[in-house]
Short mmCIF file of C-alpha atoms in Angstrom, two decimals:
data_model
loop_
_atom_site.label_atom_id
_atom_site.label_comp_id
_atom_site.label_asym_id
_atom_site.label_seq_id
_atom_site.Cartn_x
_atom_site.Cartn_y
_atom_site.Cartn_z
CA UNK A 1 144.93 -101.97 -95.87
CA UNK A 2 145.84 -101.40 -92.63
CA UNK A 3 146.51 -104.26 -90.52
CA UNK A 4 144.21 -105.22 -87.41
CA UNK A 5 146.04 -104.28 -84.13
CA UNK A 6 147.93 -107.23 -82.64
CA UNK A 7 146.77 -105.95 -78.83
CA UNK A 8 143.20 -106.76 -79.65
CA UNK A 9 140.88 -109.93 -78.99
CA UNK A 10 139.61 -112.01 -81.50
CA UNK A 11 135.93 -112.32 -79.92
CA UNK A 12 135.30 -115.44 -82.50
CA UNK A 13 138.71 -117.16 -83.12
CA UNK A 14 138.70 -120.67 -84.64
CA UNK A 15 138.36 -123.59 -81.94
CA UNK A 16 140.90 -126.16 -81.66
CA UNK A 17 140.30 -129.20 -82.42
CA UNK A 18 139.19 -131.13 -79.78
CA UNK A 19 136.70 -127.97 -79.22
CA UNK A 20 135.93 -128.81 -82.86
CA UNK A 21 135.19 -132.63 -82.41
CA UNK A 22 133.38 -132.21 -79.70
CA UNK A 23 130.78 -129.05 -81.03
CA UNK A 24 130.58 -131.40 -83.90
CA UNK A 25 129.44 -134.06 -82.02
CA UNK A 26 126.66 -132.12 -80.29
CA UNK A 27 125.56 -130.49 -83.59
CA UNK A 28 125.02 -134.25 -84.78
CA UNK A 29 122.89 -135.09 -81.25
CA UNK A 30 120.92 -132.02 -81.08
CA UNK A 31 119.95 -132.10 -84.82
CA UNK A 32 118.15 -135.27 -83.93
CA UNK A 33 117.07 -133.85 -80.50
CA UNK A 34 115.42 -131.19 -82.51
CA UNK A 35 113.69 -132.99 -84.84
CA UNK A 36 112.24 -134.96 -82.27
CA UNK A 37 111.42 -132.46 -80.06
CA UNK A 38 109.54 -130.58 -83.14
CA UNK A 39 107.74 -134.12 -83.16
CA UNK A 40 106.45 -134.01 -80.13
CA UNK A 41 105.16 -130.93 -80.25
CA UNK A 42 103.58 -131.13 -83.22
CA UNK A 43 101.60 -134.16 -82.30
CA UNK A 44 100.75 -132.31 -79.15
CA UNK A 45 99.59 -129.57 -81.18
CA UNK A 46 97.36 -132.08 -83.20
CA UNK A 47 96.16 -133.71 -80.76
CA UNK A 48 95.10 -130.99 -78.36
CA UNK A 49 93.00 -129.98 -81.65
CA UNK A 50 91.41 -132.84 -82.29
CA UNK A 51 87.99 -134.26 -81.73
CA UNK A 52 90.12 -136.43 -79.14
CA UNK A 53 91.91 -133.56 -77.37
CA UNK A 54 89.68 -134.32 -74.18
CA UNK A 55 91.75 -137.67 -73.94
CA UNK A 56 95.08 -135.09 -74.55
CA UNK A 57 94.03 -133.21 -71.57
CA UNK A 58 93.17 -136.33 -69.11
CA UNK A 59 96.14 -138.16 -70.10
CA UNK A 60 98.04 -134.95 -68.79
CA UNK A 61 96.43 -135.06 -65.46
CA UNK A 62 96.75 -138.94 -64.94
CA UNK A 63 98.29 -139.65 -61.52
CA UNK A 64 100.63 -142.68 -61.84
CA UNK A 65 101.30 -143.07 -58.22
CA UNK A 66 98.33 -141.54 -55.74
CA UNK A 67 100.11 -142.92 -53.13
CA UNK A 68 102.66 -140.67 -53.28
CA UNK A 69 101.41 -138.17 -51.27
CA UNK A 70 103.67 -138.34 -47.91
CA UNK A 71 106.71 -137.89 -50.62
CA UNK A 72 105.58 -134.91 -52.69
CA UNK A 73 105.21 -137.70 -55.72
CA UNK A 74 101.63 -137.71 -56.31
CA UNK A 75 102.27 -136.31 -59.54
CA UNK A 76 100.78 -135.89 -62.60
CA UNK A 77 102.28 -136.95 -66.06
CA UNK A 78 102.39 -133.50 -66.82
CA UNK A 79 104.27 -132.87 -63.69
CA UNK A 80 106.52 -135.82 -64.04
CA UNK A 81 107.73 -134.84 -67.29
CA UNK A 82 108.60 -130.98 -66.34
CA UNK A 83 110.14 -131.93 -62.93
CA UNK A 84 111.12 -135.57 -63.40
CA UNK A 85 112.49 -136.06 -67.56
CA UNK A 86 113.80 -132.21 -67.43
CA UNK A 87 116.15 -133.69 -64.37
CA UNK A 88 117.78 -135.32 -67.30
CA UNK A 89 118.09 -132.48 -69.54
CA UNK A 90 119.72 -129.96 -66.68
CA UNK A 91 121.38 -133.02 -65.68
CA UNK A 92 123.32 -132.74 -69.21
CA UNK A 93 123.34 -129.29 -68.94
CA UNK A 94 125.10 -129.10 -65.29
CA UNK A 95 128.04 -131.73 -67.51
CA UNK A 96 128.27 -129.26 -69.51
CA UNK A 97 128.13 -125.91 -68.17
CA UNK A 98 130.99 -127.14 -65.83
CA UNK A 99 133.18 -128.80 -69.04
CA UNK A 100 133.05 -125.34 -70.50
CA UNK A 101 133.86 -123.42 -67.21
CA UNK A 102 136.75 -126.02 -66.44
CA UNK A 103 138.63 -126.60 -70.03
CA UNK A 104 136.26 -124.98 -72.66
CA UNK A 105 135.66 -121.87 -73.79
CA UNK A 106 134.28 -120.52 -70.75
CA UNK A 107 137.86 -120.58 -69.15
CA UNK A 108 139.64 -117.90 -71.18
CA UNK A 109 137.68 -114.38 -70.31
CA UNK A 110 138.92 -112.96 -73.64
CA UNK A 111 137.01 -115.70 -75.00
CA UNK A 112 134.44 -115.54 -72.68
CA UNK A 113 133.68 -112.07 -73.22
CA UNK A 114 131.07 -111.66 -76.25
CA UNK A 115 129.13 -114.88 -75.28
CA UNK A 116 128.62 -114.37 -71.65
CA UNK A 117 127.68 -110.45 -72.78
CA UNK A 118 125.22 -111.14 -75.73
CA UNK A 119 123.41 -113.51 -72.90
CA UNK A 120 123.11 -111.49 -69.95
CA UNK A 121 122.27 -108.50 -73.07
CA UNK A 122 119.30 -111.50 -74.82
CA UNK A 123 117.85 -112.12 -71.43
CA UNK A 124 117.98 -108.60 -69.38
CA UNK A 125 116.85 -107.14 -73.14
CA UNK A 126 113.98 -109.39 -73.21
CA UNK A 127 112.51 -109.48 -69.82
CA UNK A 128 112.74 -105.53 -69.97
CA UNK A 129 110.46 -105.85 -73.26
CA UNK A 130 107.93 -108.19 -71.65
CA UNK A 131 107.83 -106.02 -68.19
CA UNK A 132 107.00 -102.96 -70.54
CA UNK A 133 104.01 -104.75 -72.71
CA UNK A 134 102.38 -106.04 -69.72
CA UNK A 135 102.76 -102.93 -67.49
CA UNK A 136 101.59 -100.16 -69.99
CA UNK A 137 98.59 -102.89 -70.39
CA UNK A 138 97.85 -102.77 -66.27
CA UNK A 139 100.03 -105.02 -65.20
CA UNK A 140 98.21 -108.43 -65.83
CA UNK A 141 100.74 -111.35 -66.07
CA UNK A 142 103.95 -109.88 -64.47
CA UNK A 143 105.07 -112.70 -63.08
CA UNK A 144 105.73 -114.26 -66.35
CA UNK A 145 108.62 -111.88 -66.82
CA UNK A 146 111.50 -114.48 -67.69
CA UNK A 147 109.32 -116.55 -69.54
CA UNK A 148 111.25 -115.10 -73.22
CA UNK A 149 114.50 -114.92 -71.91
CA UNK A 150 115.70 -118.39 -72.01
CA UNK A 151 116.90 -119.78 -75.74
CA UNK A 152 116.58 -123.37 -76.89
CA UNK A 153 119.80 -124.98 -77.59
CA UNK A 154 118.07 -128.23 -79.16
CA UNK A 155 116.05 -126.32 -81.44
CA UNK A 156 118.39 -123.32 -82.08
CA UNK A 157 120.98 -126.24 -82.79
CA UNK A 158 118.94 -127.78 -85.38
CA UNK A 159 118.33 -124.98 -87.21
CA UNK A 160 121.72 -123.63 -87.06
CA UNK A 161 122.79 -127.44 -88.66
CA UNK A 162 119.79 -127.79 -90.97
CA UNK A 163 120.95 -124.75 -93.00
CA UNK A 164 124.63 -123.76 -92.19
CA UNK A 165 126.37 -126.53 -94.07
CA UNK A 166 128.84 -123.94 -95.15
CA UNK A 167 128.55 -121.01 -92.01
CA UNK A 168 131.74 -120.40 -90.34
CA UNK A 169 132.27 -123.01 -87.32
CA UNK A 170 132.55 -119.62 -85.03
CA UNK A 171 129.07 -119.22 -85.34
CA UNK A 172 128.61 -122.45 -84.11
CA UNK A 173 130.68 -122.06 -81.09
CA UNK A 174 129.42 -119.07 -79.96
CA UNK A 175 126.06 -120.15 -80.58
CA UNK A 176 126.12 -122.98 -78.00
CA UNK A 177 128.38 -121.17 -75.75
CA UNK A 178 125.73 -118.47 -75.17
CA UNK A 179 122.99 -121.06 -74.90
CA UNK A 180 125.62 -122.71 -72.12
CA UNK A 181 125.72 -119.21 -70.32
CA UNK A 182 121.79 -118.93 -71.17
CA UNK A 183 120.84 -122.42 -69.26
CA UNK A 184 122.68 -121.46 -65.92
CA UNK A 185 121.39 -117.76 -66.03
CA UNK A 186 118.07 -119.52 -66.58
CA UNK A 187 118.39 -122.11 -63.63
CA UNK A 188 119.22 -119.34 -61.69
CA UNK A 189 115.71 -117.56 -62.22
CA UNK A 190 114.13 -120.67 -61.98
CA UNK A 191 115.36 -121.25 -58.16
CA UNK A 192 115.37 -117.46 -56.89
CA UNK A 193 111.82 -116.47 -58.54
CA UNK A 194 110.31 -119.54 -58.88
CA UNK A 195 110.20 -121.36 -56.33
CA UNK A 196 107.66 -121.19 -53.91
CA UNK A 197 106.05 -122.84 -50.39
CA UNK A 198 110.26 -122.85 -49.67
CA UNK A 199 111.25 -125.70 -46.93
CA UNK A 200 114.86 -125.44 -45.96
CA UNK A 201 115.19 -129.08 -43.90
CA UNK A 202 114.71 -131.44 -46.87
CA UNK A 203 116.68 -129.12 -49.01
CA UNK A 204 119.82 -129.56 -46.34
CA UNK A 205 119.30 -133.68 -46.53
CA UNK A 206 119.63 -133.48 -50.18
CA UNK A 207 122.86 -132.40 -49.78
CA UNK A 208 123.82 -135.96 -48.14
CA UNK A 209 122.99 -137.90 -51.25
CA UNK A 210 124.84 -135.17 -53.40
CA UNK A 211 127.96 -135.44 -51.43
CA UNK A 212 128.09 -139.11 -51.79
CA UNK A 213 127.59 -138.71 -55.64
CA UNK A 214 130.04 -136.22 -55.38
CA UNK A 215 132.96 -138.82 -53.42
CA UNK A 216 131.71 -141.59 -55.51
CA UNK A 217 132.45 -139.72 -59.12
CA UNK A 218 135.68 -137.84 -57.82
CA UNK A 219 137.25 -141.26 -57.10
CA UNK A 220 135.62 -142.72 -60.59
CA UNK A 221 133.43 -144.72 -59.33
CA UNK A 222 130.42 -144.97 -61.93
CA UNK A 223 128.40 -148.20 -60.06
CA UNK A 224 124.93 -147.81 -61.64
CA UNK A 225 123.56 -149.03 -58.46
CA UNK A 226 124.85 -146.59 -56.29
CA UNK A 227 124.48 -143.33 -58.21
CA UNK A 228 121.20 -143.60 -59.67
CA UNK A 229 119.39 -144.09 -56.09
CA UNK A 230 121.65 -141.01 -54.76
CA UNK A 231 120.89 -139.14 -57.72
CA UNK A 232 116.75 -139.76 -57.05
CA UNK A 233 116.88 -139.69 -53.56
CA UNK A 234 118.22 -135.78 -54.21
CA UNK A 235 115.93 -135.12 -56.86
CA UNK A 236 113.14 -136.08 -54.48
CA UNK A 237 114.05 -134.08 -51.23
CA UNK A 238 115.09 -131.04 -53.54
CA UNK A 239 111.36 -131.30 -55.08
CA UNK A 240 110.07 -131.77 -51.51
CA UNK A 241 111.83 -128.32 -50.62
CA UNK A 242 109.79 -126.61 -53.32
CA UNK A 243 113.00 -125.86 -54.91
CA UNK A 244 112.06 -127.08 -58.63
CA UNK A 245 113.47 -130.33 -58.79
CA UNK A 246 115.27 -129.76 -61.94
CA UNK A 247 117.72 -127.93 -60.25
CA UNK A 248 118.81 -131.54 -58.58
CA UNK A 249 120.35 -132.52 -61.88
CA UNK A 250 122.82 -129.48 -62.30
CA UNK A 251 123.88 -129.83 -58.54
CA UNK A 252 124.81 -133.09 -59.52
CA UNK A 253 126.12 -132.36 -63.02
CA UNK A 254 128.62 -130.22 -60.82
CA UNK A 255 129.55 -132.54 -58.98
CA UNK A 256 131.45 -134.51 -62.24
CA UNK A 257 134.90 -134.43 -62.74
CA UNK A 258 135.84 -133.27 -65.93
CA UNK A 259 140.02 -133.20 -66.63
CA UNK A 260 141.43 -136.32 -68.76
CA UNK A 261 143.04 -138.82 -67.16
CA UNK A 262 146.63 -139.44 -66.84
CA UNK A 263 146.73 -141.53 -69.85
CA UNK A 264 144.90 -138.61 -71.54
CA UNK A 265 140.95 -140.96 -71.42
CA UNK A 266 138.10 -138.45 -71.77
CA UNK A 267 136.92 -137.08 -68.17
CA UNK A 268 134.06 -138.43 -66.23
CA UNK A 269 132.49 -136.44 -67.04
CA UNK A 270 132.46 -136.35 -71.14
CA UNK A 271 131.66 -139.65 -70.88
CA UNK A 272 128.65 -139.18 -68.86
CA UNK A 273 127.30 -136.77 -70.98
CA UNK A 274 127.77 -138.73 -73.84
CA UNK A 275 126.46 -141.86 -72.02
CA UNK A 276 122.83 -139.64 -71.12
CA UNK A 277 122.79 -136.99 -73.75
CA UNK A 278 121.27 -138.81 -75.99
CA UNK A 279 118.49 -139.53 -73.38
CA UNK A 280 117.88 -136.49 -72.61
CA UNK A 281 117.81 -135.26 -76.94
CA UNK A 282 116.23 -138.11 -77.60
CA UNK A 283 113.48 -138.73 -74.70
CA UNK A 284 113.31 -136.39 -72.07
CA UNK A 285 112.95 -132.99 -74.03
CA UNK A 286 110.18 -134.27 -76.36
CA UNK A 287 108.29 -136.14 -74.04
CA UNK A 288 108.45 -132.85 -72.26
CA UNK A 289 107.32 -130.96 -75.19
CA UNK A 290 104.56 -133.30 -75.89
CA UNK A 291 102.58 -132.55 -72.37
CA UNK A 292 103.79 -129.04 -72.57
CA UNK A 293 102.88 -127.56 -76.14
CA UNK A 294 99.48 -128.66 -76.49
CA UNK A 295 97.47 -125.57 -76.08
CA UNK A 296 93.66 -125.81 -77.95
CA UNK A 297 92.58 -123.28 -80.23
CA UNK A 298 89.16 -125.01 -80.83
CA UNK A 299 86.33 -121.85 -79.90
CA UNK A 300 89.62 -119.44 -79.41
CA UNK A 301 89.27 -115.84 -80.58
CA UNK A 302 92.63 -115.47 -82.08
CA UNK A 303 91.99 -112.00 -82.37
CA UNK A 304 91.75 -111.74 -78.90
CA UNK A 305 94.38 -113.88 -78.30
CA UNK A 306 96.90 -111.39 -81.05
CA UNK A 307 95.60 -108.23 -78.53
CA UNK A 308 96.73 -110.44 -75.14
CA UNK A 309 99.55 -108.46 -73.20
CA UNK A 310 101.48 -111.26 -72.29
CA UNK A 311 100.78 -113.04 -75.32
CA UNK A 312 102.69 -110.13 -76.90
CA UNK A 313 105.77 -110.19 -74.22
CA UNK A 314 106.36 -113.28 -74.88
CA UNK A 315 105.93 -113.48 -78.43
CA UNK A 316 108.11 -109.46 -78.66
CA UNK A 317 110.25 -110.47 -76.46
CA UNK A 318 111.79 -113.76 -78.27
CA UNK A 319 111.26 -112.53 -81.54
CA UNK A 320 112.27 -108.29 -80.85
CA UNK A 321 113.81 -108.68 -77.57
CA UNK A 322 116.60 -110.98 -77.91
CA UNK A 323 117.76 -109.24 -81.36
CA UNK A 324 118.38 -106.30 -79.90
CA UNK A 325 119.68 -107.46 -76.73
CA UNK A 326 122.55 -110.37 -78.52
CA UNK A 327 123.14 -108.25 -81.26
CA UNK A 328 123.38 -104.85 -79.60
CA UNK A 329 125.01 -106.17 -76.61
CA UNK A 330 127.49 -107.75 -78.41
CA UNK A 331 128.34 -104.54 -80.80
CA UNK A 332 128.20 -102.39 -77.02
CA UNK A 333 131.27 -104.73 -76.19
CA UNK A 334 132.93 -104.18 -79.66
CA UNK A 335 132.52 -100.34 -79.83
CA UNK A 336 134.25 -99.84 -75.94
CA UNK A 337 136.63 -102.44 -75.70
CA UNK A 338 139.68 -103.57 -78.03
CA UNK A 339 137.50 -106.85 -78.81
CA UNK A 340 136.94 -107.09 -82.75
CA UNK A 341 135.07 -110.08 -84.74
CA UNK A 342 137.28 -112.53 -85.91
CA UNK A 343 138.05 -111.49 -89.38
CA UNK A 344 135.69 -114.64 -91.15
CA UNK A 345 133.03 -113.29 -88.90
CA UNK A 346 130.58 -110.39 -90.04
CA UNK A 347 128.12 -108.74 -88.30
CA UNK A 348 125.06 -110.03 -90.83
CA UNK A 349 126.00 -113.24 -89.65
CA UNK A 350 125.51 -112.48 -86.29
CA UNK A 351 122.34 -111.03 -86.52
CA UNK A 352 120.99 -114.27 -88.16
CA UNK A 353 122.05 -115.59 -84.62
CA UNK A 354 120.69 -113.30 -82.48
CA UNK A 355 117.45 -114.00 -84.47
CA UNK A 356 118.48 -117.65 -83.65
CA UNK A 357 118.84 -117.07 -80.01
CA UNK A 358 114.67 -116.30 -80.09
CA UNK A 359 113.78 -119.84 -79.90
CA UNK A 360 112.94 -119.35 -76.70
CA UNK A 361 110.96 -123.93 -76.61
CA UNK A 362 111.73 -126.13 -74.13
CA UNK A 363 112.95 -123.67 -70.80
CA UNK A 364 110.37 -120.83 -72.11
CA UNK A 365 107.31 -123.50 -71.87
CA UNK A 366 108.54 -124.31 -68.51
CA UNK A 367 109.30 -121.11 -67.05
CA UNK A 368 105.58 -120.12 -67.83
CA UNK A 369 103.91 -123.30 -66.35
CA UNK A 370 105.94 -122.22 -62.75
CA UNK A 371 104.69 -118.32 -63.78
CA UNK A 372 100.68 -119.15 -64.55
CA UNK A 373 98.61 -122.23 -62.76
CA UNK A 374 98.37 -125.04 -64.86
CA UNK A 375 94.96 -124.97 -67.14
CA UNK A 376 94.56 -121.05 -66.25
CA UNK A 377 93.52 -119.10 -69.14
CA UNK A 378 97.27 -117.30 -68.92
CA UNK A 379 99.14 -120.74 -69.32
CA UNK A 380 97.37 -121.21 -72.51
CA UNK A 381 97.88 -118.24 -74.40
CA UNK A 382 101.54 -118.27 -72.91
CA UNK A 383 102.16 -121.53 -74.44
CA UNK A 384 100.86 -120.02 -78.41
CA UNK A 385 103.22 -117.08 -77.56
CA UNK A 386 105.97 -119.29 -77.43
CA UNK A 387 105.26 -121.60 -80.41
CA UNK A 388 104.73 -118.18 -82.41
CA UNK A 389 107.86 -116.53 -80.91
CA UNK A 390 109.77 -119.47 -80.84
CA UNK A 391 109.01 -120.00 -84.96
CA UNK A 392 108.53 -116.77 -86.07
CA UNK A 393 112.49 -116.16 -84.47
CA UNK A 394 113.32 -119.83 -86.60
CA UNK A 395 111.73 -118.50 -89.64
CA UNK A 396 113.72 -115.04 -90.10
CA UNK A 397 116.69 -116.40 -88.40
CA UNK A 398 116.47 -119.28 -91.54
CA UNK A 399 116.06 -116.55 -93.98
CA UNK A 400 119.15 -114.24 -92.80
CA UNK A 401 121.37 -117.63 -92.21
CA UNK A 402 120.71 -119.77 -95.44
CA UNK A 403 121.38 -116.07 -97.66
CA UNK A 404 124.96 -115.80 -95.86
CA UNK A 405 125.20 -119.57 -96.44
CA UNK A 406 124.67 -119.17 -100.16
CA UNK A 407 128.09 -116.21 -99.83
CA UNK A 408 130.32 -118.27 -98.07
CA UNK A 409 129.86 -121.28 -100.09
CA UNK A 410 130.44 -118.81 -103.31
CA UNK A 411 133.33 -118.27 -101.28
CA UNK A 412 134.09 -121.75 -100.83
CA UNK A 413 134.19 -122.78 -104.40
CA UNK A 414 135.84 -120.12 -105.27
CA UNK A 415 138.71 -120.76 -102.60
CA UNK A 416 138.67 -124.40 -103.94
CA UNK A 417 138.85 -123.60 -107.51
CA UNK A 418 142.10 -124.31 -109.40
CA UNK A 419 141.86 -123.04 -112.90
CA UNK A 420 145.40 -123.64 -114.31
CA UNK A 421 145.43 -127.53 -113.53
CA UNK A 422 148.12 -127.82 -111.23
CA UNK A 423 146.73 -129.71 -108.26
CA UNK A 424 146.67 -126.34 -106.00
CA UNK A 425 143.47 -123.88 -105.06
CA UNK A 426 144.69 -120.69 -106.60
CA UNK A 427 143.60 -118.76 -104.59
CA UNK A 428 146.11 -120.67 -101.81
CA UNK A 429 148.75 -119.78 -104.69
CA UNK A 430 147.56 -116.14 -104.62
CA UNK A 431 147.69 -115.95 -100.70
CA UNK A 432 151.34 -117.94 -101.13
CA UNK A 433 153.02 -116.49 -103.94
#
C-alpha cells in the first residue's frame, strides 16, 4: 500500500491535550444545555397548543417596564429574551471566537481550512436553496434568506455527545470549530442585513463603555461592580442604535485577553467563559427557546403549511442545503488541494456531521424574528419550519452517526482484545512487532 505524502495537510488531526480537555468541558456543559433547550421548546409547544394558549401569548407580549420608552427599553418579555438574554449567549460566543483565533485551531490556517470552508459552504448553499424556492413561488418571503444558514452549537453538540461515545475526537473538534465560524458569520449577517432604523450616535456612544470594559479586563481588573454596569450601558446604547443588541455581547467578548499568565494560570477569557457558559446554556438559551418556539398549530391547515415556500425554503435549506454545503465544500477543498482527511476519519463520518449541522434552532429562530414581524403568518410558519428542519436533521444525523459509532466501538473492542493473556493488546503487539 503506498504511503501517504508527507507534504499533505491533515485536516482533522488529533488535538493537543489542552485542546482536548477544553473540548471535553464544553461537551459536558453543552449536553446539559442542549437538554434544557429542548425542554424549553417542548414546554412552549405544549402550552401554545393547549386550551391556555392565550395566556402563553399574553405572557410573551407583557411589557415589564412600560416606562422605559425614553431608553428604548419598553420591551416585551419576548424581546427581552431575544435581545437581552441572548446577549449573554453571544458574549460567550465572542469569548470562544477570540480564543479560537488567538490560541485555538483557527490560528493555524492549515488546521482551520476545512471547518472554515465547510462553515461558509454550509451558509451559502442553504441561503441559495431558500432563495431559489421562494423566488420560484413569486418571491414571497425573500427577506428570510438567512434563516436556514445557522447551526445551533448547543443542540448539535448535545446530540453528538449522546450518540458519539466512540466516534473519533476529530469529529467533535470539527463540529465545534465549524459552529464557532458559523456563529461569527451569523453575527455579521445579523449586524449587516437585519439592522433597521440605524442611529449612528448611540452606536458611537457605545464605544466608550466598551473601551472602559476593555481597559479593565486587559489589566485583569475583574470588578463585577464596574464591568456589569459598563456592559449594560454598552448593551443599551447598541440597542438604541438599531443594531441588534446581541452584537454588544460579541464586541465585549472580543475585548477579553486570551493568553495564559506568566505562571501558567488560565487566561481571563477562559475563566470568564467557565463562569458565564452555565448561565448561557442553562438560562439564556432555554428561556429564549421557551418564548421563541411556541408555534400554535390549532385550527391550522397543515397541508397548506407544508406547501408554503417559506416553510419549504427553511426546512429544505436546513436538511438538504446544509449537507450539500458542508460536505460538498469539504470534498472540493480536499479534491483541489493537497489537504486530506486524517486517517481515522471517513467521508461517511463527515456526512453524519453535515447532517448534524442542519440543526439551526436558536440562531435560526432569532433571525426569523428579525426577518418577519412577530405575530405575522410568516413568523409562525418560520418557527414550524425551523423546528421541523432541526428535528429531521437531528434524526438523520443520529441514524448515520449511531451506525458509525457501532463501527468504531467494534474497532475499539478489537484493539483492546488480549487473546494470549499477556496483558498487552494484540493489535498493539501487531503494530509494534
